[in-house]
Short mmCIF file of C-alpha atoms and ligand atoms in Angstrom, two decimals:
data_model
loop_
_atom_site.label_atom_id
_atom_site.label_comp_id
_atom_site.label_asym_id
_atom_site.label_seq_id
_atom_site.Cartn_x
_atom_site.Cartn_y
_atom_site.Cartn_z
CA MET A 1 1.81 22.09 9.87
CA SER A 2 3.61 22.32 6.61
CA PHE A 3 5.73 25.00 5.00
CA ASP A 4 7.09 25.31 1.52
CA GLY A 5 10.45 26.13 0.10
CA ASP A 6 13.48 26.13 2.32
CA THR A 7 11.58 24.83 5.30
CA LEU A 8 10.29 21.69 6.84
CA SER A 9 7.11 19.90 7.52
CA VAL A 10 6.10 18.61 10.89
CA ILE A 11 3.34 16.10 10.74
CA GLU A 12 1.76 14.34 13.59
CA ASN A 13 1.98 10.58 13.54
CA PRO A 14 -1.59 9.42 14.05
CA ALA A 15 -0.69 5.79 14.62
CA ALA A 16 1.76 6.23 17.44
CA VAL A 17 0.48 6.34 20.96
CA SER A 18 1.63 9.36 22.87
CA HIS A 19 3.73 7.84 25.58
CA PRO A 20 5.70 10.32 27.63
CA PHE A 21 8.07 7.89 29.19
CA HIS A 22 9.60 8.35 32.57
CA SER A 23 11.91 5.67 33.82
CA GLU A 24 11.36 4.77 37.38
CA LYS A 25 14.45 5.68 39.28
CA ALA A 26 15.21 4.38 42.73
CA ALA A 27 13.76 6.66 45.34
CA GLY A 28 16.66 8.04 47.33
CA VAL A 29 16.55 7.10 50.98
CA THR A 30 16.13 10.38 52.81
CA GLU A 31 17.34 11.02 56.31
CA PRO A 32 14.85 9.75 58.88
CA LYS A 33 12.49 12.49 59.96
CA GLY A 34 12.32 13.29 63.63
CA VAL A 35 16.05 13.60 64.28
CA GLN A 36 15.85 17.35 64.20
CA GLY A 37 12.63 17.42 66.17
CA TRP A 38 14.11 15.29 68.94
CA LEU A 39 17.06 17.67 69.31
CA LYS A 40 14.74 20.64 69.46
CA GLY A 41 12.53 19.08 72.12
CA ILE A 42 15.23 19.02 74.87
CA HIS A 43 14.29 20.83 78.06
CA PRO A 44 16.77 23.33 79.47
CA THR A 45 18.65 21.65 82.34
CA THR A 46 22.16 21.72 83.90
CA HIS A 47 25.33 22.15 81.80
CA ALA A 48 26.47 18.57 82.47
CA GLN A 49 23.09 17.17 81.54
CA ARG A 50 23.03 19.31 78.44
CA LEU A 51 26.48 18.16 77.43
CA VAL A 52 25.57 14.50 77.90
CA ARG A 53 22.37 14.97 75.94
CA LEU A 54 24.19 16.85 73.23
CA LEU A 55 26.79 14.10 72.99
CA ALA A 56 24.05 11.47 72.86
CA ALA A 57 22.28 13.44 70.20
CA VAL A 58 25.42 13.78 68.10
CA CYS A 59 26.01 10.04 68.45
CA ALA A 60 22.43 9.28 67.47
CA VAL A 61 22.61 11.59 64.47
CA GLY A 62 25.87 9.98 63.40
CA LEU A 63 24.43 6.51 63.85
CA LEU A 64 21.24 7.30 61.96
CA GLY A 65 23.19 9.11 59.27
CA GLY A 66 25.51 6.13 58.89
CA LEU A 67 22.52 3.81 58.70
CA ALA A 68 20.86 5.98 56.08
CA VAL A 69 24.01 6.07 53.94
CA GLY A 70 24.34 2.29 54.34
CA VAL A 71 20.75 1.70 53.26
CA TRP A 72 21.19 4.10 50.36
CA PHE A 73 24.24 2.22 49.13
CA LEU A 74 22.47 -1.10 49.51
CA VAL A 75 19.46 0.11 47.51
CA LYS A 76 21.75 1.48 44.81
CA LEU A 77 23.69 -1.75 44.67
CA LEU A 78 20.55 -3.86 44.44
CA LEU A 79 18.99 -1.71 41.72
CA LYS A 80 22.07 -1.34 39.56
CA PRO A 81 24.18 -4.37 40.27
CA SER A 82 26.59 -4.03 37.38
CA TYR A 83 26.59 -0.45 36.28
CA SER A 84 29.07 2.11 37.37
CA GLN A 85 27.47 5.53 37.08
CA SER A 86 30.69 7.48 36.86
CA PRO A 87 32.86 5.75 34.28
CA VAL A 88 35.03 8.78 33.58
CA GLY A 89 38.38 8.50 35.30
CA LEU A 90 37.34 5.41 37.17
CA GLY A 91 38.58 2.81 34.77
CA ASP A 92 39.68 0.42 37.51
CA THR A 93 36.34 0.46 39.28
CA LYS A 94 34.33 -0.19 36.16
CA GLU A 95 32.16 -3.26 36.50
CA THR A 96 32.96 -6.13 34.22
CA SER A 97 30.14 -8.51 35.16
CA PHE A 98 27.61 -8.90 32.37
CA CYS A 99 23.89 -9.23 32.48
CA ASN A 100 23.08 -12.89 32.33
CA VAL A 101 20.72 -12.74 29.38
CA THR A 102 19.82 -15.55 27.06
CA GLU A 103 17.89 -15.17 23.84
CA ASP A 104 16.16 -18.14 22.32
CA ILE A 105 15.09 -17.62 18.74
CA SER A 106 14.33 -21.29 18.12
CA ILE A 107 11.03 -21.42 20.01
CA SER A 108 9.25 -18.34 18.77
CA ASP A 109 7.31 -17.94 15.54
CA PRO A 110 7.77 -14.26 14.75
CA ARG A 111 4.45 -14.04 12.88
CA LYS A 112 1.69 -12.34 14.78
CA GLY A 113 -1.34 -12.07 12.49
CA SER A 114 -3.48 -14.78 10.94
CA VAL A 115 -3.03 -14.11 7.21
CA PHE A 116 0.40 -14.36 5.62
CA TYR A 117 1.53 -13.37 2.18
CA ARG A 118 4.37 -14.29 -0.09
CA ILE A 119 5.23 -13.84 -3.70
CA SER A 120 6.61 -16.93 -5.36
CA PRO A 121 10.11 -16.17 -6.66
CA GLU A 122 9.61 -18.51 -9.65
CA ASN A 123 6.37 -17.26 -11.16
CA SER A 124 5.54 -14.11 -9.11
CA LEU A 125 2.23 -15.62 -7.99
CA LEU A 126 0.74 -14.13 -4.85
CA GLU A 127 0.25 -16.88 -2.29
CA ILE A 128 -1.68 -16.71 0.96
CA GLN A 129 -1.53 -18.84 4.06
CA LEU A 130 -4.61 -18.65 6.27
CA GLY A 131 -4.35 -19.25 9.99
CA LYS A 132 -0.93 -20.87 9.99
CA LEU A 133 -2.15 -23.81 7.89
CA PRO A 134 0.76 -25.50 6.19
CA THR A 135 -0.41 -24.73 2.65
CA TRP A 136 0.23 -21.61 0.61
CA LEU A 137 -2.57 -21.07 -1.89
CA PRO A 138 -2.72 -18.86 -4.99
CA VAL A 139 -5.28 -16.06 -5.18
CA CYS A 140 -8.13 -15.88 -7.72
CA TYR A 141 -8.20 -12.85 -10.01
CA GLU A 142 -11.85 -12.06 -9.24
CA ARG A 143 -12.39 -8.74 -7.43
CA TRP A 144 -8.69 -7.94 -7.53
CA ASN A 145 -7.54 -4.32 -7.83
CA SER A 146 -4.28 -2.41 -7.67
CA SER A 147 -4.89 -0.85 -4.26
CA LEU A 148 -5.03 -4.37 -2.84
CA GLY A 149 -1.69 -4.94 -4.54
CA THR A 150 -0.22 -1.88 -2.84
CA LEU A 151 -1.48 -3.10 0.53
CA VAL A 152 0.01 -6.55 -0.01
CA CYS A 153 3.36 -5.09 -1.11
CA ARG A 154 3.48 -2.86 1.96
CA GLN A 155 2.54 -5.75 4.19
CA LEU A 156 5.66 -7.43 2.82
CA GLY A 157 7.88 -4.38 3.46
CA HIS A 158 8.01 -3.05 -0.11
CA LEU A 159 6.99 0.52 -0.65
CA ARG A 160 4.74 0.02 -3.62
CA LEU A 161 3.30 -2.20 -6.30
CA THR A 162 5.17 -2.19 -9.59
CA LYS A 163 3.20 -4.75 -11.65
CA HIS A 164 0.16 -6.97 -11.28
CA LYS A 165 -1.83 -9.15 -13.64
CA GLY A 166 -4.11 -12.14 -13.89
CA VAL A 167 -2.37 -15.29 -15.08
CA ASN A 168 -4.25 -18.13 -16.78
CA LEU A 169 -3.96 -21.28 -14.72
CA THR A 170 -3.60 -23.25 -17.94
CA ASP A 171 -0.43 -21.27 -18.70
CA ILE A 172 1.36 -22.21 -15.51
CA GLY A 173 0.81 -25.92 -15.22
CA PRO A 174 -1.54 -28.27 -13.43
CA ASN A 175 -0.20 -28.29 -9.85
CA PHE A 176 -3.00 -26.44 -8.09
CA THR A 177 -4.81 -29.25 -6.33
CA ASP A 178 -4.94 -27.76 -2.84
CA GLY A 179 -7.40 -25.01 -3.71
CA PHE A 180 -7.42 -21.22 -4.01
CA ILE A 181 -7.98 -18.09 -2.04
CA GLN A 182 -10.80 -15.84 -3.15
CA ILE A 183 -11.41 -12.23 -2.16
CA THR A 184 -14.73 -11.86 -0.40
CA SER A 185 -17.03 -9.09 -1.60
CA GLU A 186 -16.33 -7.10 1.55
CA HIS A 187 -13.41 -4.77 0.97
CA LYS A 188 -11.44 -4.12 4.08
CA SER A 189 -8.36 -1.96 4.11
CA ASN A 190 -6.52 -3.98 6.72
CA LEU A 191 -6.33 -7.11 4.59
CA GLU A 192 -7.54 -9.36 7.39
CA ASN A 193 -10.90 -11.18 7.12
CA MET A 194 -11.27 -10.61 3.42
CA TRP A 195 -10.08 -13.93 2.08
CA GLU A 196 -11.85 -17.24 1.84
CA PHE A 197 -11.02 -20.71 0.63
CA ARG A 198 -12.32 -21.87 -2.79
CA GLY A 199 -12.02 -25.11 -4.71
CA ASN A 200 -11.47 -23.26 -7.98
CA CYS A 201 -11.35 -19.82 -9.56
CA ILE A 202 -14.30 -18.86 -11.78
CA THR A 203 -12.19 -16.98 -14.30
CA GLY A 204 -9.45 -19.60 -14.28
CA LYS A 205 -6.98 -16.83 -13.49
CA VAL A 206 -4.76 -16.15 -10.48
CA ILE A 207 -2.83 -13.06 -9.37
CA ALA A 208 0.82 -12.42 -10.19
CA LEU A 209 2.50 -9.48 -8.43
CA GLN A 210 5.69 -7.52 -8.48
CA CYS A 211 6.54 -5.10 -5.70
CA PHE A 212 9.07 -2.28 -5.63
CA GLU A 213 12.47 -3.95 -5.49
CA CYS A 214 14.56 -3.35 -2.40
CA GLY A 215 17.00 -4.86 0.03
CA THR A 216 19.21 -6.58 -2.50
CA ARG A 217 22.83 -6.00 -3.34
CA ALA A 218 25.03 -6.97 -6.19
CA LYS A 219 27.27 -9.97 -5.56
CA LEU A 220 30.50 -8.32 -4.54
CA PRO A 221 33.66 -9.56 -2.86
CA ARG A 222 33.99 -8.77 0.84
CA ILE A 223 36.85 -8.50 3.31
CA ILE A 224 36.78 -11.65 5.48
CA GLY A 225 36.88 -10.75 9.13
CA GLY A 226 37.27 -7.13 8.20
CA VAL A 227 35.35 -4.22 9.51
CA GLU A 228 35.70 -1.87 6.56
CA ALA A 229 32.78 -2.13 4.20
CA THR A 230 33.26 -2.44 0.45
CA LEU A 231 31.38 -0.32 -2.05
CA GLY A 232 27.97 -1.78 -2.79
CA ARG A 233 27.64 -3.88 0.34
CA TRP A 234 25.24 -1.45 1.98
CA PRO A 235 23.86 0.41 -1.05
CA TRP A 236 21.14 2.09 1.03
CA GLN A 237 23.65 3.72 3.40
CA VAL A 238 24.00 7.47 2.97
CA SER A 239 26.05 10.11 4.74
CA LEU A 240 24.13 13.20 5.81
CA TYR A 241 26.22 16.34 5.74
CA TYR A 242 25.16 19.38 7.66
CA SER A 243 27.14 22.55 6.97
CA ASN A 244 29.84 20.55 5.16
CA ARG A 245 30.34 18.06 7.98
CA HIS A 246 29.33 14.44 8.25
CA THR A 247 26.62 14.56 10.90
CA CYS A 248 24.54 11.43 10.64
CA GLY A 249 23.82 8.31 8.64
CA GLY A 250 20.63 7.52 6.78
CA SER A 251 18.99 4.80 4.68
CA ILE A 252 17.51 5.06 1.21
CA ILE A 253 13.98 3.64 1.01
CA THR A 254 12.90 5.05 -2.37
CA SER A 255 14.69 7.10 -5.02
CA GLN A 256 13.57 10.26 -3.24
CA TRP A 257 13.26 9.35 0.44
CA VAL A 258 15.83 8.71 3.14
CA VAL A 259 15.09 7.52 6.68
CA THR A 260 17.17 8.96 9.51
CA ALA A 261 16.86 9.77 13.22
CA ALA A 262 14.79 12.71 14.46
CA HIS A 263 17.59 13.75 16.81
CA CYS A 264 19.83 14.31 13.76
CA VAL A 265 17.56 16.96 12.31
CA HIS A 266 15.66 18.48 15.21
CA ASN A 267 16.00 21.91 16.81
CA TYR A 268 18.72 24.17 15.51
CA ARG A 269 19.36 22.10 12.43
CA LEU A 270 15.74 21.95 11.40
CA PRO A 271 14.92 25.08 9.46
CA GLN A 272 18.04 25.03 7.30
CA VAL A 273 16.99 22.45 4.74
CA SER A 274 19.56 23.93 2.37
CA SER A 275 22.42 23.16 4.78
CA TRP A 276 21.87 19.42 4.40
CA VAL A 277 23.50 17.36 1.65
CA VAL A 278 22.98 13.63 1.15
CA TYR A 279 25.86 11.54 -0.21
CA ALA A 280 24.95 8.16 -1.67
CA GLY A 281 27.00 5.40 -3.28
CA ILE A 282 30.17 6.08 -1.33
CA VAL A 283 32.23 4.25 1.28
CA THR A 284 35.05 6.76 1.70
CA ARG A 285 34.18 10.30 2.49
CA SER A 286 37.56 11.92 2.03
CA SER A 287 37.24 15.34 0.54
CA ALA A 288 38.87 14.38 -2.74
CA LYS A 289 36.36 11.60 -3.28
CA MET A 290 33.60 13.82 -2.06
CA ALA A 291 34.31 16.39 -4.75
CA GLN A 292 33.63 13.84 -7.48
CA HIS A 293 30.27 12.97 -6.04
CA THR A 294 27.71 15.62 -6.21
CA GLY A 295 25.63 15.40 -3.11
CA TYR A 296 21.87 15.46 -3.24
CA ALA A 297 20.04 18.51 -2.01
CA VAL A 298 17.23 18.08 0.50
CA GLU A 299 13.76 19.37 -0.28
CA LYS A 300 11.89 18.49 2.91
CA ILE A 301 12.64 17.29 6.40
CA ILE A 302 9.84 15.55 8.25
CA TYR A 303 10.46 14.39 11.75
CA ASN A 304 8.04 12.37 13.80
CA LYS A 305 5.85 14.61 15.89
CA ASN A 306 6.06 12.26 18.86
CA TYR A 307 9.83 12.49 19.04
CA ASN A 308 10.88 13.15 22.61
CA HIS A 309 14.45 14.33 23.01
CA ARG A 310 14.60 13.34 26.68
CA SER A 311 13.44 9.75 26.40
CA HIS A 312 14.55 9.45 22.72
CA ASP A 313 11.11 8.05 21.99
CA SER A 314 9.97 8.02 18.32
CA ASP A 315 13.44 9.01 17.08
CA ILE A 316 12.70 8.89 13.37
CA ALA A 317 12.67 11.37 10.49
CA LEU A 318 12.34 11.37 6.72
CA LEU A 319 14.30 13.45 4.23
CA LYS A 320 12.92 14.09 0.78
CA LEU A 321 15.56 14.69 -1.87
CA ARG A 322 15.15 17.46 -4.39
CA THR A 323 16.09 15.16 -7.27
CA PRO A 324 15.69 11.38 -7.36
CA LEU A 325 18.69 9.09 -6.96
CA ASN A 326 19.79 6.90 -9.83
CA PHE A 327 19.82 3.34 -8.55
CA SER A 328 22.89 1.28 -9.45
CA ASP A 329 25.11 -1.45 -7.97
CA THR A 330 26.23 1.04 -5.33
CA ILE A 331 23.00 2.97 -4.70
CA GLY A 332 19.77 1.19 -3.87
CA PRO A 333 16.84 1.08 -1.46
CA VAL A 334 16.48 -1.14 1.61
CA CYS A 335 13.19 -2.95 2.33
CA LEU A 336 11.09 -2.13 5.36
CA PRO A 337 10.03 -4.73 7.94
CA GLN A 338 6.94 -6.81 7.26
CA TYR A 339 3.75 -6.01 9.12
CA ASP A 340 2.82 -8.37 11.94
CA TYR A 341 6.29 -9.79 12.36
CA ASP A 342 8.20 -9.73 15.60
CA LEU A 343 11.94 -9.83 15.55
CA PRO A 344 13.10 -12.40 18.10
CA GLY A 345 16.02 -11.67 20.39
CA GLY A 346 19.19 -13.28 19.10
CA THR A 347 18.51 -12.50 15.42
CA GLN A 348 21.78 -11.56 13.75
CA CYS A 349 21.65 -8.11 12.16
CA TRP A 350 24.18 -5.57 10.89
CA ILE A 351 25.04 -1.97 11.50
CA SER A 352 27.06 0.33 9.29
CA GLY A 353 28.25 3.89 9.58
CA TRP A 354 30.99 6.51 9.68
CA GLY A 355 30.69 7.06 13.42
CA TYR A 356 33.49 7.07 15.97
CA THR A 357 35.53 3.90 16.16
CA GLN A 358 36.60 4.58 19.75
CA PRO A 359 34.17 5.45 22.56
CA ASP A 360 36.28 8.51 23.38
CA GLY A 361 37.05 9.29 19.73
CA VAL A 362 36.95 12.73 18.28
CA HIS A 363 36.66 12.13 14.59
CA SER A 364 34.88 9.77 12.26
CA PRO A 365 36.68 7.28 10.04
CA ASP A 366 37.05 7.96 6.37
CA THR A 367 35.80 4.53 5.34
CA LEU A 368 32.37 3.10 6.12
CA LYS A 369 32.49 0.51 8.89
CA GLU A 370 30.21 -2.46 9.41
CA ALA A 371 29.61 -4.87 12.28
CA PRO A 372 27.25 -7.74 13.08
CA VAL A 373 25.06 -7.23 16.15
CA PRO A 374 22.38 -9.55 17.52
CA ILE A 375 18.96 -8.25 18.56
CA ILE A 376 18.46 -8.14 22.33
CA SER A 377 14.83 -8.66 23.36
CA THR A 378 13.16 -5.63 24.93
CA LYS A 379 12.46 -7.73 28.00
CA ASN A 380 16.17 -8.31 28.55
CA CYS A 381 17.16 -4.80 27.51
CA ASN A 382 14.71 -3.31 29.99
CA SER A 383 16.00 -5.40 32.87
CA SER A 384 17.62 -3.59 35.78
CA CYS A 385 21.10 -4.57 34.66
CA MET A 386 20.64 -2.97 31.23
CA TYR A 387 18.37 0.01 30.62
CA ASN A 388 16.05 -0.49 33.55
CA GLY A 389 12.73 0.27 31.87
CA GLU A 390 13.90 3.01 29.52
CA ILE A 391 13.17 1.03 26.35
CA THR A 392 9.75 1.92 24.93
CA PRO A 393 7.89 -0.21 22.37
CA ARG A 394 9.23 2.19 19.74
CA MET A 395 12.81 1.17 20.49
CA LEU A 396 14.92 -1.92 19.89
CA CYS A 397 18.21 -3.02 21.39
CA ALA A 398 21.04 -4.72 19.55
CA GLY A 399 24.56 -5.55 20.59
CA TYR A 400 26.40 -7.60 23.14
CA THR A 401 26.18 -7.74 26.92
CA GLU A 402 29.97 -7.56 27.07
CA GLY A 403 29.98 -4.44 24.90
CA LYS A 404 32.95 -4.02 22.53
CA VAL A 405 30.87 -3.81 19.32
CA ASP A 406 28.39 -0.97 18.94
CA ALA A 407 27.31 2.07 17.02
CA CYS A 408 28.59 5.41 18.30
CA GLN A 409 28.46 9.17 17.71
CA GLY A 410 28.15 9.85 13.99
CA ASP A 411 26.38 6.57 13.26
CA SER A 412 23.05 8.01 14.32
CA GLY A 413 20.27 7.87 11.80
CA GLY A 414 22.05 5.01 10.06
CA PRO A 415 20.72 1.51 9.44
CA LEU A 416 20.32 -1.59 11.55
CA VAL A 417 19.44 -4.17 8.91
CA CYS A 418 18.51 -7.84 9.11
CA GLN A 419 18.38 -10.29 6.24
CA ASP A 420 15.12 -12.11 5.79
CA GLU A 421 14.23 -14.33 2.84
CA ASN A 422 17.17 -12.93 0.90
CA VAL A 423 16.19 -9.31 1.29
CA TRP A 424 17.64 -6.81 3.73
CA ARG A 425 15.17 -4.93 5.88
CA LEU A 426 15.60 -1.69 7.76
CA VAL A 427 14.72 -2.93 11.22
CA GLY A 428 16.24 -0.08 13.23
CA VAL A 429 17.65 3.43 13.07
CA VAL A 430 20.73 4.18 15.21
CA SER A 431 19.32 6.29 18.04
CA TRP A 432 21.08 6.24 21.42
CA GLY A 433 23.01 4.31 24.03
CA THR A 434 24.82 4.92 27.31
CA GLY A 435 28.38 5.52 26.17
CA CYS A 436 29.48 3.35 23.28
CA ALA A 437 30.20 -0.38 23.41
CA GLU A 438 30.00 -0.41 27.21
CA PRO A 439 29.14 -3.68 28.96
CA ASN A 440 25.41 -4.03 29.58
CA HIS A 441 24.66 -0.94 27.50
CA PRO A 442 23.88 -2.11 24.00
CA GLY A 443 22.92 0.24 21.20
CA VAL A 444 19.31 1.42 21.14
CA TYR A 445 17.56 1.78 17.79
CA THR A 446 14.26 3.22 16.63
CA ASN A 447 11.91 0.30 16.01
CA VAL A 448 11.05 0.96 12.35
CA ALA A 449 8.22 -1.62 12.35
CA GLU A 450 6.29 0.73 14.65
CA PHE A 451 6.43 3.53 12.06
CA LEU A 452 5.40 1.76 8.85
CA GLY A 453 2.02 3.50 8.71
CA TRP A 454 3.66 6.85 9.37
CA ILE A 455 6.31 6.31 6.67
CA TYR A 456 3.71 5.32 4.05
CA ASP A 457 1.49 8.25 5.00
CA MET A 458 4.33 10.77 4.73
CA ILE A 459 5.58 9.44 1.41
CA GLU A 460 2.10 9.46 -0.04
CA THR A 461 1.34 12.97 1.19
CA TYR A 462 4.57 14.83 0.40
N1 LIG S 1 23.33 9.59 19.32
C1 LIG S 1 24.50 9.18 18.62
C2 LIG S 1 24.68 10.01 17.36
O1 LIG S 1 24.09 11.06 17.26
C3 LIG S 1 24.53 7.71 18.36
C4 LIG S 1 24.43 6.94 19.58
C5 LIG S 1 24.51 5.49 19.41
N2 LIG S 1 25.13 5.00 20.56
C6 LIG S 1 25.33 3.75 20.85
N3 LIG S 1 25.96 3.45 21.92
N4 LIG S 1 24.87 2.81 20.06
O2 LIG S 1 25.48 9.72 16.51
#
């Protein structure tokens, strides 16, 4: 459904699989049946006999009860070996043993498909690698069109095509001895199975491409070892104000679209599009500074239809700004993840936000904070000592088993970015976590790679 004006649009995400997730909790050990029945089955006899039987029964009940409690504790201990369920007020009993997880990024090739694309930084030529062969080959101009360019740009995590043209091979030198890639006559929208090897290009021309620029930042000085971010370091970071209060973070992906978490905008906050203001190009949010920056009004809020507030599944939303942002050294878009790439556990990424700096904090810092956090594989994060199966394919974990560094309240909706081939990609959206920076409870992020189709669809439609 879709409304106009001061309202929102709720659009179903056709790509996502509906996956109502229920974590499997340990079945509580109930009291053995039959205890009551045995007591009831006693025949009426003498007082002494009755007393003895009653005593025996009480003993038996006590024994069985004790056994049951013992078993229950054992089951609990085995299922959650390092997680104290009641951390409040029990500081001294809090477990300090960490999950013994290891992440090995060296052995895995993150590429999943069979056709890979790159754009040469020197001459902007589109190059294709077929089936993990070691050679990258340029693409013949024959049968090329701009919609193919858009698909290639999106495959690479850029929102759109900005320029494309055929370049004469004679203009770019003689080093094309390995061959070319030619588009087959069959036009497929998924970009697989539509390329073939050729010895030469009939027209003598190859494709040069330029995609929407993103994920770069101006070369700026940074605080060594510091945690306060400097202006321009995370130019895609925005602060989302709801009713004049910082409520969530967000990430710029185009001049008019911001990605955030669905839980930031759902329910009571949803219909009041006019209560939201987006602040870009800032690191300090003090009111004086805020006054100088005119916030951006929101025109539309689209949250993912599969968002589930219990499981936090599909926790992603898009905000459309009423007027486009002016990109500068301090305001700019982040790239999206590439299609068909898996992010291996152990990859170093970064989070930024104005969220609480103490787990029990009550207000957000004035200056944007940043911290490096490694990706934790879903396999490890779903283990019984971490989130015990609560992590769906639409989530990602990042952080440390020992805790200490994490996102927290107020960081939600903000970016988890990883640098890849010199561009920064929005890999995750701050979504949830048990407490903040607790051992064995890393931050959980929306897995943006799972929503690429949805993001492109929404941006194209609205
Ligand atoms: N849900 C929180 C928010 O609305 C963010 C939670 C992130 N928690 C964490 N431990 N990483 O701001």
